[in-house]
Tab-separated table of C-alpha atoms in Angstrom:
chain	number	residue	atom	x	y	z
A	114	MET	CA	29.417	58.679	-87.428
A	115	THR	CA	27.284	58.402	-84.365
A	116	VAL	CA	26.264	55.926	-81.437
A	117	GLY	CA	22.956	56.372	-80.200
A	118	GLU	CA	21.700	55.985	-76.502
A	119	ILE	CA	22.526	52.775	-75.003
A	120	THR	CA	19.359	50.783	-73.145
A	121	ILE	CA	19.333	47.386	-71.176
A	122	GLY	CA	16.086	45.459	-70.992
A	123	GLU	CA	14.552	43.563	-68.612
A	124	ASN	CA	16.124	40.382	-70.351
A	125	GLY	CA	19.778	41.845	-69.762
A	126	VAL	CA	20.238	42.469	-73.678
A	127	ALA	CA	21.913	45.575	-74.203
A	128	ALA	CA	21.056	47.679	-77.439
A	129	ALA	CA	22.268	50.831	-79.484
A	130	THR	CA	22.098	52.199	-82.513
A	131	ILE	CA	24.608	53.432	-84.824
A	132	GLY	CA	24.298	56.021	-87.636
A	133	LEU	CA	27.315	56.014	-90.430
A	134	ARG	CA	27.896	58.048	-93.751
A	135	THR	CA	30.521	57.200	-96.155
A	136	SER	CA	31.931	59.337	-99.238
A	137	GLY	CA	31.072	56.417	-101.420
A	138	THR	CA	29.601	53.444	-101.687
A	139	GLY	CA	32.077	50.989	-101.321
A	140	ALA	CA	32.546	48.246	-98.637
A	141	VAL	CA	33.262	49.859	-95.216
A	142	THR	CA	33.849	47.318	-92.099
A	143	ALA	CA	32.663	49.030	-88.723
A	144	VAL	CA	33.872	47.410	-85.543
A	145	ALA	CA	31.312	47.746	-82.238
A	146	THR	CA	32.952	46.873	-78.920
A	147	TRP	CA	30.642	46.166	-75.870
A	148	THR	CA	32.454	46.288	-72.780
A	149	ALA	CA	30.673	46.287	-69.137
A	150	THR	CA	32.221	46.072	-65.540
A	151	GLY	CA	32.820	42.977	-64.306
A	152	GLU	CA	32.204	41.362	-67.611
A	153	ASP	CA	34.155	40.012	-70.638
A	154	GLY	CA	32.742	41.668	-73.076
A	155	ARG	CA	32.089	41.401	-76.751
A	156	THR	CA	33.517	42.358	-80.013
A	157	GLU	CA	31.072	42.508	-83.525
A	158	ARG	CA	31.992	43.427	-86.821
A	159	VAL	CA	29.320	44.922	-89.301
A	160	ARG	CA	30.221	44.942	-93.419
A	161	LEU	CA	28.543	47.794	-95.267
A	162	SER	CA	28.204	48.561	-98.761
A	163	GLY	CA	26.241	49.627	-101.822
A	164	ALA	CA	25.228	53.019	-99.959
A	165	SER	CA	26.338	56.451	-98.327
A	166	THR	CA	24.241	56.349	-95.094
A	167	TYR	CA	23.665	53.374	-92.934
A	168	SER	CA	21.729	52.802	-89.577
A	169	ARG	CA	22.643	49.670	-87.977
A	170	ARG	CA	21.000	48.650	-84.037
A	171	LEU	CA	23.839	46.111	-82.243
A	172	THR	CA	22.925	44.205	-79.590
A	173	TRP	CA	24.732	42.345	-76.657
A	174	SER	CA	23.437	39.509	-74.564
A	175	MET	CA	24.311	39.940	-70.946
A	176	GLY	CA	22.814	37.557	-69.535
A	177	GLU	CA	21.106	38.740	-66.125
A	178	ARG	CA	20.107	42.367	-65.590
A	179	PRO	CA	23.444	43.549	-64.864
A	180	CYS	CA	23.515	46.426	-62.309
A	181	GLY	CA	26.203	48.633	-60.152
A	182	GLY	CA	28.512	49.620	-63.145
A	183	THR	CA	28.842	51.024	-66.770
A	184	VAL	CA	27.884	49.814	-70.271
A	185	THR	CA	29.952	51.136	-72.792
A	186	LEU	CA	30.081	50.520	-76.764
A	187	THR	CA	32.702	51.604	-78.986
A	188	VAL	CA	32.788	52.185	-82.720
A	189	THR	CA	35.102	52.468	-85.555
A	190	THR	CA	35.514	51.378	-88.639
A	191	THR	CA	37.579	49.759	-91.624
A	192	PRO	CA	38.758	52.539	-93.295
A	193	ALA	CA	38.839	54.417	-90.046
A	194	PRO	CA	36.375	57.342	-89.761
A	195	ALA	CA	37.013	60.937	-89.406
A	196	GLY	CA	37.341	62.288	-86.175
A	197	GLY	CA	38.530	58.664	-84.571
A	198	PRO	CA	35.928	56.227	-82.751
A	199	ARG	CA	32.900	57.038	-81.172
A	200	SER	CA	31.410	55.350	-78.390
A	201	ALA	CA	28.336	55.684	-75.729
A	202	SER	CA	27.977	54.676	-72.596
A	203	VAL	CA	25.338	54.239	-70.058
A	204	THR	CA	25.516	53.724	-65.668
A	205	LEU	CA	23.840	51.080	-64.578
A	206	PRO	CA	21.811	51.108	-61.075
A	207	ALA	CA	23.111	49.927	-58.097
A	208	CYS	CA	22.724	45.885	-57.958
A	209	PRO	CA	20.252	44.782	-55.175
A	210	THR	CA	21.935	43.025	-52.355
A	211	ARG	CA	21.314	39.501	-52.978
A	212	VAL	CA	22.023	36.695	-49.932
A	213	THR	CA	25.193	34.903	-50.903
A	214	ALA	CA	24.978	32.435	-47.744
A	215	LEU	CA	22.982	31.555	-44.611
A	216	ASN	CA	23.416	29.163	-41.757
A	217	VAL	CA	20.984	29.142	-38.805
A	218	THR	CA	21.745	26.767	-35.415
A	219	LEU	CA	19.247	26.364	-32.475
A	220	SER	CA	19.824	25.733	-29.123
A	221	VAL	CA	18.564	25.682	-25.331
A	222	PRO	CA	20.967	25.690	-22.243
A	223	ALA	CA	20.261	22.518	-19.815
A	224	ALA	CA	17.437	22.224	-17.244
A	225	PRO	CA	15.806	24.342	-16.193
A	226	ALA	CA	16.294	27.036	-18.290
A	227	ARG	CA	13.361	27.804	-21.077
A	228	THR	CA	15.078	29.824	-23.403
A	229	ALA	CA	15.772	29.081	-27.383
A	230	THR	CA	17.920	30.470	-29.311
A	231	ALA	CA	18.764	30.965	-32.885
A	232	ARG	CA	21.848	32.177	-34.201
A	233	VAL	CA	22.343	33.221	-37.729
A	234	ARG	CA	25.193	34.282	-40.271
A	235	VAL	CA	24.129	35.842	-43.672
A	236	THR	CA	27.033	36.519	-46.117
A	237	ALA	CA	25.667	39.198	-48.818
A	238	SER	CA	26.562	40.663	-52.111
A	239	GLY	CA	26.447	44.262	-51.058
A	240	THR	CA	25.685	46.060	-48.005
A	241	GLY	CA	22.003	47.021	-49.010
A	242	GLU	CA	18.709	46.010	-46.615
A	243	ILE	CA	18.583	42.315	-46.511
A	244	PRO	CA	15.173	41.382	-44.775
A	245	VAL	CA	15.517	38.667	-42.106
A	246	SER	CA	12.888	36.524	-40.272
A	247	ALA	CA	13.181	33.690	-38.028
A	248	ARG	CA	9.880	31.538	-37.423
A	249	PHE	CA	9.833	29.492	-34.061
A	250	ALA	CA	7.941	26.096	-33.904
A	251	VAL	CA	7.182	23.328	-31.091
A	252	ASN	CA	6.693	19.718	-33.070
A	253	GLY	CA	5.826	21.741	-36.083
A	254	ASP	CA	3.502	24.306	-34.387
A	255	PRO	CA	4.487	28.222	-34.771
A	256	VAL	CA	4.799	29.923	-31.266
A	257	SER	CA	6.278	32.833	-32.237
A	258	THR	CA	8.182	35.104	-35.351
A	259	ARG	CA	11.084	37.412	-35.006
A	260	SER	CA	12.112	39.900	-37.517
A	261	ALA	CA	15.108	42.187	-38.379
A	262	THR	CA	16.655	43.791	-41.392
A	263	LEU	CA	20.407	44.058	-41.758
A	264	SER	CA	22.382	46.855	-43.773
A	265	GLY	CA	25.868	48.146	-44.287
A	266	ARG	CA	27.665	45.472	-44.253
A	267	THR	CA	28.062	42.082	-45.992
A	268	SER	CA	28.254	39.850	-43.383
A	269	TYR	CA	26.221	39.456	-40.043
A	270	SER	CA	25.716	37.325	-37.186
A	271	GLU	CA	22.332	37.782	-35.927
A	272	THR	CA	20.685	36.317	-32.566
A	273	PHE	CA	17.011	35.591	-32.215
A	274	ARG	CA	15.061	34.464	-29.018
A	275	HIS	CA	11.595	32.778	-27.931
A	276	VAL	CA	11.062	32.262	-24.384
A	277	PHE	CA	8.747	29.650	-23.566
A	278	ARG	CA	6.141	29.810	-20.294
A	279	ALA	CA	7.549	26.358	-19.528
A	280	ARG	CA	10.527	24.000	-20.574
A	281	PRO	CA	9.318	22.530	-23.394
A	282	CYS	CA	10.695	18.445	-21.983
A	283	GLY	CA	10.787	16.067	-24.875
A	284	SER	CA	9.662	18.196	-27.855
A	285	THR	CA	11.204	19.056	-31.399
A	286	LEU	CA	12.187	22.738	-31.739
A	287	SER	CA	12.677	24.492	-34.572
A	288	VAL	CA	13.196	28.062	-36.093
A	289	GLN	CA	12.993	28.446	-40.244
A	290	VAL	CA	14.961	31.878	-41.048
A	291	SER	CA	14.457	33.376	-44.054
A	292	ALA	CA	16.868	36.146	-45.244
A	293	GLY	CA	16.171	37.543	-48.910
A	294	ASP	CA	15.815	34.966	-51.413
A	295	ARG	CA	17.076	32.255	-48.826
A	296	THR	CA	15.869	29.785	-46.234
A	297	ASP	CA	17.417	27.670	-44.033
A	298	THR	CA	16.153	25.656	-40.918
A	299	ALA	CA	17.716	24.328	-37.710
A	300	ARG	CA	16.075	21.956	-34.979
A	301	PHE	CA	16.971	20.771	-31.610
A	302	SER	CA	15.388	18.184	-29.542
A	303	VAL	CA	14.859	19.503	-25.852
A	304	PRO	CA	16.514	17.082	-23.214
A	305	CYS	CA	15.333	16.948	-19.857
A	306	PRO	CA	16.915	15.585	-16.633
A	307	PRO	CA	14.972	12.363	-15.184
A	308	GLN	CA	12.524	13.327	-12.150
A	309	VAL	CA	13.284	11.703	-9.170
A	310	ARG	CA	10.418	11.649	-6.861
A	311	ARG	CA	11.532	10.101	-3.841
A	312	VAL	CA	14.914	8.490	-2.171
A	313	ALA	CA	14.474	6.080	0.676
A	314	ILE	CA	15.828	3.615	2.823
A	315	GLY	CA	14.599	1.093	4.857
A	316	GLU	CA	15.655	-0.895	7.983
A	317	VAL	CA	19.595	-1.478	8.199
A	318	GLY	CA	20.657	-4.634	9.053
A	319	THR	CA	23.953	-4.463	11.100
A	320	ARG	CA	24.550	-8.761	11.091
A	321	GLY	CA	28.124	-9.228	9.447
A	322	GLY	CA	28.637	-5.488	8.236
A	323	LEU	CA	25.641	-3.048	6.857
A	324	THR	CA	22.815	-3.716	4.460
A	325	ALA	CA	20.551	-0.926	3.692
A	326	PRO	CA	17.375	-1.390	1.610
A	327	VAL	CA	16.767	1.952	-0.612
A	328	SER	CA	13.681	2.333	-2.533
A	329	VAL	CA	14.015	5.139	-5.360
A	330	THR	CA	10.503	6.272	-7.529
A	331	THR	CA	10.852	8.796	-10.744
A	332	GLY	CA	9.086	10.195	-12.963
A	333	ASP	CA	10.055	8.324	-16.196
A	334	THR	CA	12.268	5.911	-17.270
A	335	ARG	CA	15.528	7.662	-18.385
A	336	PRO	CA	18.571	6.405	-16.326
A	337	VAL	CA	19.064	7.698	-12.474
A	338	ARG	CA	22.193	7.145	-10.591
A	339	LEU	CA	22.234	6.233	-7.153
A	340	THR	CA	25.174	6.430	-4.791
A	341	VAL	CA	24.601	5.136	-1.016
A	342	ARG	CA	27.759	5.604	1.441
A	343	PHE	CA	28.510	3.749	4.174
A	344	ARG	CA	30.309	4.499	7.488
A	345	ALA	CA	30.834	2.659	10.657
A	346	GLY	CA	32.787	4.063	13.102
A	347	GLU	CA	35.826	5.816	11.376
A	348	SER	CA	35.441	3.477	8.000
A	349	THR	CA	33.272	4.682	5.389
A	350	ASN	CA	32.381	3.138	1.886
A	351	THR	CA	30.608	4.177	-1.105
A	352	ARG	CA	28.226	2.818	-3.091
A	353	THR	CA	27.021	3.909	-6.482
A	354	VAL	CA	24.469	2.247	-9.016
A	355	THR	CA	22.360	2.815	-12.318
A	356	LEU	CA	18.682	2.973	-12.155
A	357	SER	CA	16.903	2.876	-15.629
A	358	GLY	CA	14.061	1.258	-17.388
A	359	GLU	CA	11.182	1.446	-14.634
A	360	THR	CA	9.705	4.160	-12.704
A	361	SER	CA	10.138	2.332	-9.020
A	362	TYR	CA	12.905	0.357	-8.061
A	363	SER	CA	14.135	-1.167	-4.581
A	364	ARG	CA	18.113	-2.020	-4.310
A	365	THR	CA	20.219	-3.796	-1.716
A	366	LEU	CA	23.060	-2.884	-0.802
A	367	GLY	CA	25.435	-3.698	1.769
A	368	TYR	CA	29.243	-2.837	3.514
A	369	GLU	CA	31.060	-5.929	4.692
A	370	VAL	CA	32.454	-4.663	8.025
A	371	ARG	CA	33.382	-5.280	11.638
A	372	LEU	CA	30.922	-3.828	13.886
A	373	PRO	CA	31.834	-3.955	17.493
A	374	CYS	CA	29.632	-3.455	20.374
A	375	GLY	CA	28.820	0.520	21.029
A	376	THR	CA	30.014	1.360	17.008
A	377	SER	CA	28.018	4.191	15.563
A	378	TRP	CA	27.015	4.226	11.973
A	379	SER	CA	24.946	5.439	9.078
A	380	VAL	CA	23.903	4.898	5.890
A	381	THR	CA	22.952	7.510	3.511
A	382	ALA	CA	21.390	7.600	-0.184
A	383	SER	CA	21.195	10.301	-2.707
A	384	THR	CA	20.454	10.485	-6.276
A	385	ALA	CA	21.189	12.531	-9.329
A	386	PRO	CA	19.230	14.325	-10.616
A	387	ALA	CA	18.602	15.028	-6.807
A	388	ALA	CA	14.844	13.414	-5.314
A	389	ALA	CA	12.389	16.148	-4.345
A	390	ASN	CA	12.684	14.857	-0.519
A	391	GLY	CA	16.580	15.545	-0.602
A	392	THR	CA	18.689	12.441	0.457
A	393	ALA	CA	17.576	9.542	2.752
A	394	THR	CA	19.679	8.695	5.995
A	395	ARG	CA	19.804	6.194	8.280
A	396	SER	CA	22.075	6.034	11.691
A	397	GLY	CA	22.375	3.855	14.929
A	398	THR	CA	24.498	2.442	17.104
A	399	THR	CA	25.271	-1.053	18.019
A	400	PRO	CA	24.330	-2.531	21.551
A	401	LYS	CA	26.817	-1.475	23.827
A	402	CYS	CA	29.357	-3.555	25.082
A	403	PRO	CA	28.592	-5.661	28.746
A	404	GLU	CA	30.064	-4.200	31.641
A	405	GLU	CA	32.852	-6.300	33.149
A	406	GLU	CA	31.855	-7.864	36.468
A	407	PRO	CA	34.934	-7.540	39.426
A	408	THR	CA	36.599	-11.169	39.794
A	409	GLU	CA	35.907	-12.158	43.190
A	410	GLU	CA	38.900	-13.360	45.139
A	411	PRO	CA	39.250	-15.778	48.150
A	412	THR	CA	39.136	-14.614	51.511
A	413	ARG	CA	42.565	-14.457	53.058
A	414	GLN	CA	42.323	-15.542	56.413
A	415	PRO	CA	45.633	-14.289	58.831
A	416	THR	CA	48.410	-17.031	59.333
A	417	LYS	CA	47.821	-18.197	62.694
A	418	GLU	CA	51.316	-17.325	64.659
A	419	PRO	CA	52.238	-21.075	66.370
A	420	THR	CA	51.271	-20.750	70.377
A	421	LYS	CA	54.205	-20.869	72.047
A	422	GLU	CA	53.567	-22.681	74.941
A	423	PRO	CA	56.302	-23.431	77.759
A	424	THR	CA	58.775	-26.459	77.586
A	425	LYS	CA	58.096	-29.006	80.298
A	426	GLU	CA	61.001	-29.662	81.908
A	427	PRO	CA	61.452	-32.882	83.610
A	428	SER	CA	60.691	-33.168	87.176
A	429	LYS	CA	63.335	-32.803	89.474
A	430	GLU	CA	61.738	-35.084	91.718
A	431	PRO	CA	64.299	-38.163	92.651
A	432	THR	CA	63.032	-41.240	91.080
A	433	ARG	CA	61.372	-43.616	93.512
A	434	GLU	CA	63.171	-46.903	93.664
A	435	PRO	CA	61.365	-49.805	94.625
A	436	SER	CA	61.997	-50.630	98.456
A	437	PRO	CA	63.455	-54.191	98.739
A	438	ASP	CA	60.299	-54.898	101.125
A	439	SER	CA	57.615	-53.575	98.072
A	440	THR	CA	55.335	-56.462	96.768
A	441	ASP	CA	55.393	-54.100	93.724
A	442	THR	CA	56.492	-55.451	90.390
A	443	ILE	CA	58.707	-53.919	88.064
A	444	GLU	CA	58.047	-54.883	84.505
């Protein structure tokens, strides 16, 4: 009994020819067993009779073309052959590396960054070479292609980058990655902070507190946060509002606070993102307090001491009594 060379066709069919010589024409059963690395194998029984010499071609459809292992055909007979079973084997060529998984992500850092980064993860069935290419595009229009060859492992993490001359604000970036026979695509919408061109503060009112008219000019309608800080002497206050939907805004913000005469005050307006002219500030001092005039007191006249006049003493001259001969009348 002989087992010929095993051949493997492009369609994944293994084939071999067996030769059998018997001592008579009685019935003989040939049992052929196919085995292959990683396969379940196949057993075939062939009944032969009526001759003393036989030649049969045996086949085994293995599905996909096998690779990276050994295919063996072992043949025995009933009754048993002299010298025991016969077999033949063929070593298959190494399997080409296949990509079993591919994943790609795309990102761009916050403004003003201009670099798009594609992170690629590849899983393969073997360590053979895997060609990889990454095609970057803006709104569907290709801008660059990066490529690499992976080998030596069964899993990889690769990074591809493209640097733009200017940040593609508001655009949709995409990267299409091909690895082996697989393709994956990722997209990223590039955000840009709203552009604030100018912030300004008008004439600040100080009657009944601080009142500040603030104007903001932007380059688009996206939200902008306006913060106004008030200071009146040692007192402070902060007001914050969000502006959106327009490109020019006017808001009047106030801080109710007592402003005595001679009080220093300030108002500062800022935006997020920052305006091209930075921040706006107004400051001043309420009118000075009037100087107090001294109170006039009446002039105090010195107290006059009473004049001390000598007490007139009665005259010591004797009282003249009328003479009996006098004609004067005494009343």
